[in-house]
Amino acid sequence: MQTHKAKRVEITIEAVMEQRLTAALERAEVTGFTVLPVMGGSGRSGRWSREGQVTRAAGMVVVVCIIRPERLDALLEAAFGLLERHIGVVCVTDCEVLRANRF
Amino acid sequence: MNILELAAQNLISPAILFFVLGLSAAFARSDLSVPEAVAKGLSLYLLLAIGFKGGVSVSAHGVDAGLILTIIAGVVLSFLLPLIAFALLRVMSTLSVIDAAAVAAHYGSISIVTFVAASSVLTTAGIAFEGYMVAVAAAMEAPAILSALWLVARAGGGRSDEAVDSGLMREILLNGSIVLLVGAFAIGVITGEQGMAKIEAFIVAPFLGILCLFLLDMGLVAGRGLRQTRGLLRPGLILFGVVMPLSGATLGMAAALLIGLSTGGVMLMMVLAASASYIAVPAAMRVALPEANPAVYLTLALGVTFPFNLVLGIPIYLALAQTVTGGS
């Protein structure tokens, strides 16, 4: 089956920053993304778990975008401008999609 | 009743014992947990109930100058307390300016769960209090955040360009807890005793049981937080977590006496000034001061000051309020 090259950008970010990030993505004309909850993890700020968090401040989410390769720089600039000072991880991988016109 | 008797009575109340159970279970690494959605539902219930009951009380007694004066006093305290907390932290700890300011913001704001627990102690003891204290609690949530950001800006730390944008102010002022608390208060004022009669079975009878379940969850959260951040809090910081609520309570008592609040009102003002936020302020700090270490302020507010206020602070504040007002 015919597939098309695309980029998958996975941004792990604090839950309180989710709306700011998705708004920045939309301003950069990235209108397709998926937001996933994160159960827990460990990083430079120590170990944490979603279980028993009394506030959204300590939670994390993952925002996943699949875009055409030529739109990657605009997305990364929009994301970096917002996330520079915050806890999080931005990861870019190559992927393939079936319907290129959707991205 | 003296402080020791009050403390003993408080210690063996179901609410406190459930909190201790949660704390112990977390320390013992039990898998006991309250599902996230259930905990959220419990907190919504408590906010709705306490807001509505406050509104009904105001509806019965009418709005007077005391309400406006108490709200103004609460807002002034919320602006002022972070400055005191910041000064104490700079003396008692080695925290950076940004971390100290972030912690200070939490101590200027309030813990609505501590307020709920304190008001249930008053209700159980048959001590009346001003219903509008709920509105004072809502008004004291946000000002401390601005004081903390001013402290950081004054010290030249952080970046002020994105510290307080309109989105952040909206999130602070319209966070779900405040909207439900103020909304339920307004509905209580509008519907009064007639409204209460219609939903009393839901609002009054189950309240203490639901508070017990919620405090069990809070105990689990506090215990797990303390376990995960073991060694993070130095003795100076832990001492701050006890000294600051006592300092705040003293200021709260002075303000309440100046206004002329009742015994219950004085005690609740002390509780509001003594408690530290762990819901609204942490979220605001993550946006406005992301360089501050969340483990420090969350553990201090939730793992040290919240249990202190719940177990020892409330009986101390009640005994002091009774002493200074001559109330029983």
PDB file of C-alpha atoms in Angstrom, chain A residues 4-81:
ATOM      1  CA  HIS A   4       3.750   9.017   2.708  1.00  0.00           C
ATOM      2  CA  LYS A   5       6.570  10.361   4.840  1.00  0.00           C
ATOM      3  CA  ALA A   6       5.611  12.512   7.817  1.00  0.00           C
ATOM      4  CA  LYS A   7       7.033  13.704  11.145  1.00  0.00           C
ATOM      5  CA  ARG A   8       5.673  12.654  14.508  1.00  0.00           C
ATOM      6  CA  VAL A   9       6.307  15.260  17.215  1.00  0.00           C
ATOM      7  CA  GLU A  10       5.729  14.146  20.778  1.00  0.00           C
ATOM      8  CA  ILE A  11       5.740  16.870  23.435  1.00  0.00           C
ATOM      9  CA  THR A  12       5.614  15.827  27.098  1.00  0.00           C
ATOM     10  CA  ILE A  13       4.597  18.900  29.060  1.00  0.00           C
ATOM     11  CA  GLU A  14       3.125  19.991  32.384  1.00  0.00           C
ATOM     12  CA  ALA A  15      -0.661  19.739  32.411  1.00  0.00           C
ATOM     13  CA  VAL A  16      -1.009  23.416  33.337  1.00  0.00           C
ATOM     14  CA  MET A  17       0.740  24.332  30.070  1.00  0.00           C
ATOM     15  CA  GLU A  18      -1.456  22.154  27.838  1.00  0.00           C
ATOM     16  CA  GLN A  19      -3.870  24.854  26.696  1.00  0.00           C
ATOM     17  CA  ARG A  20      -1.076  27.346  26.099  1.00  0.00           C
ATOM     18  CA  LEU A  21       0.784  24.811  23.983  1.00  0.00           C
ATOM     19  CA  THR A  22      -2.221  23.765  21.901  1.00  0.00           C
ATOM     20  CA  ALA A  23      -3.105  27.442  21.365  1.00  0.00           C
ATOM     21  CA  ALA A  24       0.472  28.109  20.184  1.00  0.00           C
ATOM     22  CA  LEU A  25       0.262  25.118  17.841  1.00  0.00           C
ATOM     23  CA  GLU A  26      -2.993  26.388  16.393  1.00  0.00           C
ATOM     24  CA  ARG A  27      -1.437  29.822  15.850  1.00  0.00           C
ATOM     25  CA  ALA A  28       1.329  28.029  13.937  1.00  0.00           C
ATOM     26  CA  GLU A  29      -1.458  26.408  11.859  1.00  0.00           C
ATOM     27  CA  VAL A  30      -0.926  22.983  13.370  1.00  0.00           C
ATOM     28  CA  THR A  31      -4.555  22.102  13.956  1.00  0.00           C
ATOM     29  CA  GLY A  32      -4.255  18.337  14.285  1.00  0.00           C
ATOM     30  CA  PHE A  33      -2.960  16.924  17.571  1.00  0.00           C
ATOM     31  CA  THR A  34      -3.819  14.356  20.229  1.00  0.00           C
ATOM     32  CA  VAL A  35      -3.507  14.947  23.975  1.00  0.00           C
ATOM     33  CA  LEU A  36      -2.760  11.940  26.186  1.00  0.00           C
ATOM     34  CA  PRO A  37      -2.621  11.735  29.997  1.00  0.00           C
ATOM     35  CA  VAL A  38       0.650  10.599  31.582  1.00  0.00           C
ATOM     36  CA  MET A  39       0.505   8.131  34.471  1.00  0.00           C
ATOM     37  CA  GLY A  40       3.876   8.971  36.007  1.00  0.00           C
ATOM     38  CA  GLY A  41       7.592   8.958  35.430  1.00  0.00           C
ATOM     39  CA  SER A  42      10.973  10.129  36.558  1.00  0.00           C
ATOM     40  CA  GLY A  43      13.273  12.917  35.384  1.00  0.00           C
ATOM     41  CA  ARG A  44      15.529  15.747  36.511  1.00  0.00           C
ATOM     42  CA  SER A  45      12.837  16.946  38.930  1.00  0.00           C
ATOM     43  CA  GLY A  46      12.587  13.505  40.535  1.00  0.00           C
ATOM     44  CA  ARG A  47      10.087  10.680  40.457  1.00  0.00           C
ATOM     45  CA  TRP A  48       6.393  11.432  40.302  1.00  0.00           C
ATOM     46  CA  SER A  49       3.101   9.648  39.815  1.00  0.00           C
ATOM     47  CA  ARG A  50      -0.302  10.802  38.673  1.00  0.00           C
ATOM     48  CA  GLU A  51      -1.838   8.746  41.477  1.00  0.00           C
ATOM     49  CA  GLY A  52      -2.948  10.868  44.373  1.00  0.00           C
ATOM     50  CA  GLN A  53      -2.023  14.223  42.850  1.00  0.00           C
ATOM     51  CA  VAL A  54      -4.139  16.824  44.534  1.00  0.00           C
ATOM     52  CA  THR A  55      -3.412  19.466  41.933  1.00  0.00           C
ATOM     53  CA  ARG A  56      -3.037  19.634  38.168  1.00  0.00           C
ATOM     54  CA  ALA A  57       0.222  21.479  38.780  1.00  0.00           C
ATOM     55  CA  ALA A  58       2.059  18.224  39.328  1.00  0.00           C
ATOM     56  CA  GLY A  59       0.534  16.360  36.366  1.00  0.00           C
ATOM     57  CA  MET A  60       1.905  15.899  32.867  1.00  0.00           C
ATOM     58  CA  VAL A  61       0.339  15.334  29.444  1.00  0.00           C
ATOM     59  CA  VAL A  62       1.704  14.296  26.053  1.00  0.00           C
ATOM     60  CA  VAL A  63       0.703  16.248  22.961  1.00  0.00           C
ATOM     61  CA  VAL A  64       1.266  14.243  19.775  1.00  0.00           C
ATOM     62  CA  CYS A  65       1.260  15.891  16.336  1.00  0.00           C
ATOM     63  CA  ILE A  66       1.801  14.233  12.966  1.00  0.00           C
ATOM     64  CA  ILE A  67       2.691  16.751  10.280  1.00  0.00           C
ATOM     65  CA  ARG A  68       4.268  17.085   6.863  1.00  0.00           C
ATOM     66  CA  PRO A  69       8.076  17.379   7.079  1.00  0.00           C
ATOM     67  CA  GLU A  70       8.112  20.930   5.644  1.00  0.00           C
ATOM     68  CA  ARG A  71       5.972  22.192   8.548  1.00  0.00           C
ATOM     69  CA  LEU A  72       8.272  20.862  11.245  1.00  0.00           C
ATOM     70  CA  ASP A  73      10.321  24.044  11.801  1.00  0.00           C
ATOM     71  CA  ALA A  74       7.243  26.224  12.315  1.00  0.00           C
ATOM     72  CA  LEU A  75       5.902  23.751  14.879  1.00  0.00           C
ATOM     73  CA  LEU A  76       9.172  23.501  16.775  1.00  0.00           C
ATOM     74  CA  GLU A  77       9.586  27.283  16.898  1.00  0.00           C
ATOM     75  CA  ALA A  78       6.073  27.680  18.274  1.00  0.00           C
ATOM     76  CA  ALA A  79       6.624  24.960  20.869  1.00  0.00           C
ATOM     77  CA  PHE A  80      10.098  26.076  21.912  1.00  0.00           C
ATOM     78  CA  GLY A  81       9.007  29.684  22.424  1.00  0.00           C
TER      79      GLY A  81
END
